[in-house]
Amino acid sequence: MSTLPGPGRRRGPSKGDRRERAILETACTLLARKPLADITIDELAAGADISRSSFYFYFDSKLAVVVALLHGLTGELGRDSGPWLDGSGPDEAALRRSLTALAVLWRDQGRLISGALAAAPGCPPLAEWRAGLRAAHVDRLAARISRDRAAGLAPDGPEPRVLAGLVDDLRTAAFAAAADPEALVDDLVTVELRMLYGDFRIPHPIR
């Protein structure tokens, strides 16, 4: 008798999929307790209940695990920032929601992100991830700046991509240095709105 799924039935995750996910989840758990550099392949394998040699069937290095985790975070970053980046005008509420979601991500995954940023200059896969993440944010924020200026919602100023790059670098540096990322949100909202709009139709703070 055939054991293949019939029409309309979905095949569940394979054993390999589950083990790969277990390795990634183990990495997240370990990163909550100690720096990336202190995590070993043996710990990742043990957390997934596999041998060290079996680990290499799923990932060829600890770096490959990190890159997989980072690409997963990239999707979260793009989703949470969408309403702000696709909007218009000095929308403080949308910016606050975007920065709050980013702060929570830094709170939960700060060791992973900080470790990746620190290692990126000498590591091509991490440098590529960082460059792609920055470019995606800068492109969308620059487009928002251009739209707002064309609609008369923002003053003229630095070239949109230059200004967007400054905003991205500022928030990354601020969150990377913060012991409590969520405590930065109010200040970042104020600073970013002033960078983009100056005193141009800045609304009263929303509390």
Tab-separated table of C-alpha atoms in Angstrom:
chain	number	residue	atom	x	y	z
A	1	MET	CA	0.000	0.000	0.000
A	2	SER	CA	1.332	3.439	-0.894
A	3	THR	CA	2.420	5.644	2.014
A	4	LEU	CA	2.793	8.786	-0.071
A	5	PRO	CA	0.639	11.723	0.994
A	6	GLY	CA	-2.619	11.870	-0.942
A	7	PRO	CA	-4.029	14.931	-2.677
A	8	GLY	CA	-4.503	17.828	-0.298
A	9	ARG	CA	-2.267	16.332	2.394
A	10	ARG	CA	0.916	18.148	3.369
A	11	ARG	CA	4.099	16.278	4.088
A	12	GLY	CA	5.466	17.209	7.524
A	13	PRO	CA	9.029	18.350	8.181
A	14	SER	CA	11.604	15.645	7.529
A	15	LYS	CA	13.954	14.388	10.214
A	16	GLY	CA	16.685	16.452	8.577
A	17	ASP	CA	14.537	19.591	8.715
A	18	ARG	CA	13.830	19.001	12.390
A	19	ARG	CA	17.498	18.476	13.210
A	20	GLU	CA	18.528	21.591	11.314
A	21	ARG	CA	15.902	23.569	13.202
A	22	ALA	CA	17.140	22.057	16.480
A	23	ILE	CA	20.671	23.239	15.731
A	24	LEU	CA	19.425	26.767	15.054
A	25	GLU	CA	17.287	26.786	18.197
A	26	THR	CA	20.242	25.537	20.236
A	27	ALA	CA	22.373	28.352	18.867
A	28	CYS	CA	19.725	30.910	19.890
A	29	THR	CA	19.533	29.428	23.400
A	30	LEU	CA	23.296	29.450	23.836
A	31	LEU	CA	23.591	33.006	22.514
A	32	ALA	CA	21.262	34.172	25.249
A	33	ARG	CA	23.833	32.968	27.797
A	34	LYS	CA	27.244	33.655	26.296
A	35	PRO	CA	29.088	35.304	23.389
A	36	LEU	CA	29.180	33.731	19.953
A	37	ALA	CA	32.943	33.135	20.162
A	38	ASP	CA	32.478	30.907	23.233
A	39	ILE	CA	29.983	28.542	21.581
A	40	THR	CA	31.390	25.266	20.270
A	41	ILE	CA	30.334	22.803	17.593
A	42	ASP	CA	30.057	20.135	20.289
A	43	GLU	CA	27.480	22.247	22.153
A	44	LEU	CA	25.438	22.855	19.009
A	45	ALA	CA	25.460	19.140	18.173
A	46	ALA	CA	24.564	18.094	21.714
A	47	GLY	CA	21.653	20.531	21.818
A	48	ALA	CA	20.249	18.956	18.668
A	49	ASP	CA	20.892	15.434	20.035
A	50	ILE	CA	23.261	14.542	17.227
A	51	SER	CA	26.948	13.680	17.029
A	52	ARG	CA	29.627	16.180	16.081
A	53	SER	CA	30.165	14.387	12.775
A	54	SER	CA	26.424	14.493	12.038
A	55	PHE	CA	26.438	18.258	12.610
A	56	TYR	CA	28.529	18.683	9.470
A	57	PHE	CA	25.823	17.033	7.401
A	58	TYR	CA	23.628	20.097	8.078
A	59	PHE	CA	26.152	22.934	8.398
A	60	ASP	CA	29.778	23.063	7.362
A	61	SER	CA	30.781	25.383	10.214
A	62	LYS	CA	29.583	27.423	13.169
A	63	LEU	CA	29.671	30.421	10.833
A	64	ALA	CA	27.107	28.760	8.559
A	65	VAL	CA	24.742	28.432	11.547
A	66	VAL	CA	25.190	32.110	12.347
A	67	VAL	CA	24.545	33.169	8.758
A	68	ALA	CA	21.348	31.087	8.670
A	69	LEU	CA	20.138	32.748	11.879
A	70	LEU	CA	20.962	36.206	10.558
A	71	HIS	CA	19.059	35.668	7.329
A	72	GLY	CA	16.064	34.659	9.427
A	73	LEU	CA	16.323	37.935	11.342
A	74	THR	CA	16.483	39.879	8.089
A	75	GLY	CA	12.915	38.870	7.298
A	76	GLU	CA	11.742	40.065	10.713
A	77	LEU	CA	13.465	43.410	10.272
A	78	GLY	CA	11.885	44.018	6.883
A	79	ARG	CA	8.399	43.084	8.068
A	80	ASP	CA	8.407	45.247	11.180
A	81	SER	CA	9.799	48.337	9.467
A	82	GLY	CA	7.460	48.185	6.467
A	83	PRO	CA	4.629	50.466	7.683
A	84	TRP	CA	7.114	53.236	8.543
A	85	LEU	CA	9.257	52.941	5.426
A	86	ASP	CA	6.264	52.724	3.102
A	87	GLY	CA	4.425	55.630	4.739
A	88	SER	CA	4.812	59.376	4.426
A	89	GLY	CA	5.300	62.458	6.560
A	90	PRO	CA	6.595	62.720	10.147
A	91	ASP	CA	4.484	59.817	11.391
A	92	GLU	CA	5.824	59.487	14.925
A	93	ALA	CA	3.556	56.574	15.846
A	94	ALA	CA	4.717	54.450	12.887
A	95	LEU	CA	8.378	55.243	13.555
A	96	ARG	CA	7.953	54.397	17.244
A	97	ARG	CA	6.375	51.024	16.405
A	98	SER	CA	9.196	50.262	13.980
A	99	LEU	CA	11.931	51.204	16.452
A	100	THR	CA	10.212	49.359	19.306
A	101	ALA	CA	10.142	46.155	17.266
A	102	LEU	CA	13.808	46.680	16.390
A	103	ALA	CA	14.676	47.267	20.044
A	104	VAL	CA	12.953	44.025	21.055
A	105	LEU	CA	14.919	42.177	18.379
A	106	TRP	CA	18.161	43.661	19.715
A	107	ARG	CA	17.106	42.744	23.260
A	108	ASP	CA	16.459	39.124	22.308
A	109	GLN	CA	19.187	38.623	19.690
A	110	GLY	CA	21.733	41.265	20.640
A	111	ARG	CA	24.605	38.829	21.154
A	112	LEU	CA	24.073	37.339	17.718
A	113	ILE	CA	23.750	40.684	15.934
A	114	SER	CA	26.611	42.363	17.812
A	115	GLY	CA	28.888	39.377	17.258
A	116	ALA	CA	28.084	39.344	13.556
A	117	LEU	CA	28.680	43.090	13.187
A	118	ALA	CA	31.994	42.893	15.032
A	119	ALA	CA	33.205	39.990	12.901
A	120	ALA	CA	31.882	41.314	9.576
A	121	PRO	CA	34.981	43.323	8.485
A	122	GLY	CA	37.120	40.187	8.326
A	123	CYS	CA	34.455	37.684	7.304
A	124	PRO	CA	32.996	37.902	3.769
A	125	PRO	CA	29.712	36.038	4.510
A	126	LEU	CA	28.950	38.306	7.467
A	127	ALA	CA	30.106	41.405	5.602
A	128	GLU	CA	27.766	40.475	2.751
A	129	TRP	CA	24.870	40.050	5.184
A	130	ARG	CA	25.536	43.413	6.824
A	131	ALA	CA	25.919	45.204	3.479
A	132	GLY	CA	22.699	43.689	2.162
A	133	LEU	CA	20.765	44.551	5.309
A	134	ARG	CA	22.025	48.139	5.295
A	135	ALA	CA	21.382	48.614	1.582
A	136	ALA	CA	17.801	47.348	1.885
A	137	HIS	CA	17.015	49.796	4.700
A	138	VAL	CA	18.853	52.720	3.094
A	139	ASP	CA	17.126	52.187	-0.266
A	140	ARG	CA	13.646	52.203	1.264
A	141	LEU	CA	14.311	55.094	3.640
A	142	ALA	CA	15.873	57.166	0.834
A	143	ALA	CA	12.768	56.538	-1.279
A	144	ARG	CA	10.587	57.725	1.621
A	145	ILE	CA	12.678	60.880	2.014
A	146	SER	CA	12.400	61.613	-1.700
A	147	ARG	CA	8.626	61.097	-1.660
A	148	ASP	CA	8.181	63.381	1.327
A	149	ARG	CA	10.306	66.132	-0.189
A	150	ALA	CA	8.470	65.936	-3.502
A	151	ALA	CA	5.133	66.176	-1.667
A	152	GLY	CA	6.262	69.136	0.426
A	153	LEU	CA	6.198	67.081	3.639
A	154	ALA	CA	9.910	67.418	4.415
A	155	PRO	CA	12.533	70.128	3.904
A	156	ASP	CA	15.395	69.884	1.463
A	157	GLY	CA	18.674	68.670	2.890
A	158	PRO	CA	21.424	66.137	2.275
A	159	GLU	CA	21.071	63.739	-0.640
A	160	PRO	CA	18.439	61.156	0.386
A	161	ARG	CA	20.764	58.137	0.331
A	162	VAL	CA	23.386	59.980	2.378
A	163	LEU	CA	20.814	60.984	4.987
A	164	ALA	CA	19.289	57.499	5.055
A	165	GLY	CA	22.738	55.991	5.554
A	166	LEU	CA	23.401	58.289	8.499
A	167	VAL	CA	20.114	57.250	10.113
A	168	ASP	CA	20.928	53.556	9.640
A	169	ASP	CA	24.442	53.918	11.045
A	170	LEU	CA	23.184	55.917	14.026
A	171	ARG	CA	20.552	53.409	15.100
A	172	THR	CA	22.877	50.434	14.599
A	173	ALA	CA	25.620	52.027	16.709
A	174	ALA	CA	23.127	53.065	19.393
A	175	PHE	CA	21.528	49.637	19.744
A	176	ALA	CA	24.884	47.832	19.628
A	177	ALA	CA	26.133	49.876	22.587
A	178	ALA	CA	22.921	49.766	24.637
A	179	ALA	CA	22.472	47.684	27.769
A	180	ASP	CA	18.709	48.256	27.451
A	181	PRO	CA	17.737	48.742	23.787
A	182	GLU	CA	14.098	49.504	24.576
A	183	ALA	CA	15.149	52.493	26.703
A	184	LEU	CA	16.578	54.115	23.562
A	185	VAL	CA	13.343	54.213	21.592
A	186	ASP	CA	12.082	57.617	22.739
A	187	ASP	CA	15.408	59.324	22.060
A	188	LEU	CA	15.838	57.638	18.681
A	189	VAL	CA	12.334	58.684	17.617
A	190	THR	CA	13.146	62.307	18.454
A	191	VAL	CA	16.569	62.264	16.803
A	192	GLU	CA	15.461	60.508	13.622
A	193	LEU	CA	12.451	62.767	13.125
A	194	ARG	CA	14.680	65.818	13.494
A	195	MET	CA	17.241	64.389	11.089
A	196	LEU	CA	14.563	63.802	8.469
A	197	TYR	CA	12.233	66.739	9.083
A	198	GLY	CA	14.076	69.305	11.227
A	199	ASP	CA	11.407	71.476	12.850
A	200	PHE	CA	9.168	70.892	9.845
A	201	ARG	CA	5.712	69.869	11.092
A	202	ILE	CA	7.057	67.780	13.956
A	203	PRO	CA	4.012	66.542	15.909
A	204	HIS	CA	3.745	66.609	19.675
A	205	PRO	CA	5.222	63.508	21.342
A	206	ILE	CA	2.907	60.518	21.617
A	207	ARG	CA	3.018	58.820	25.006
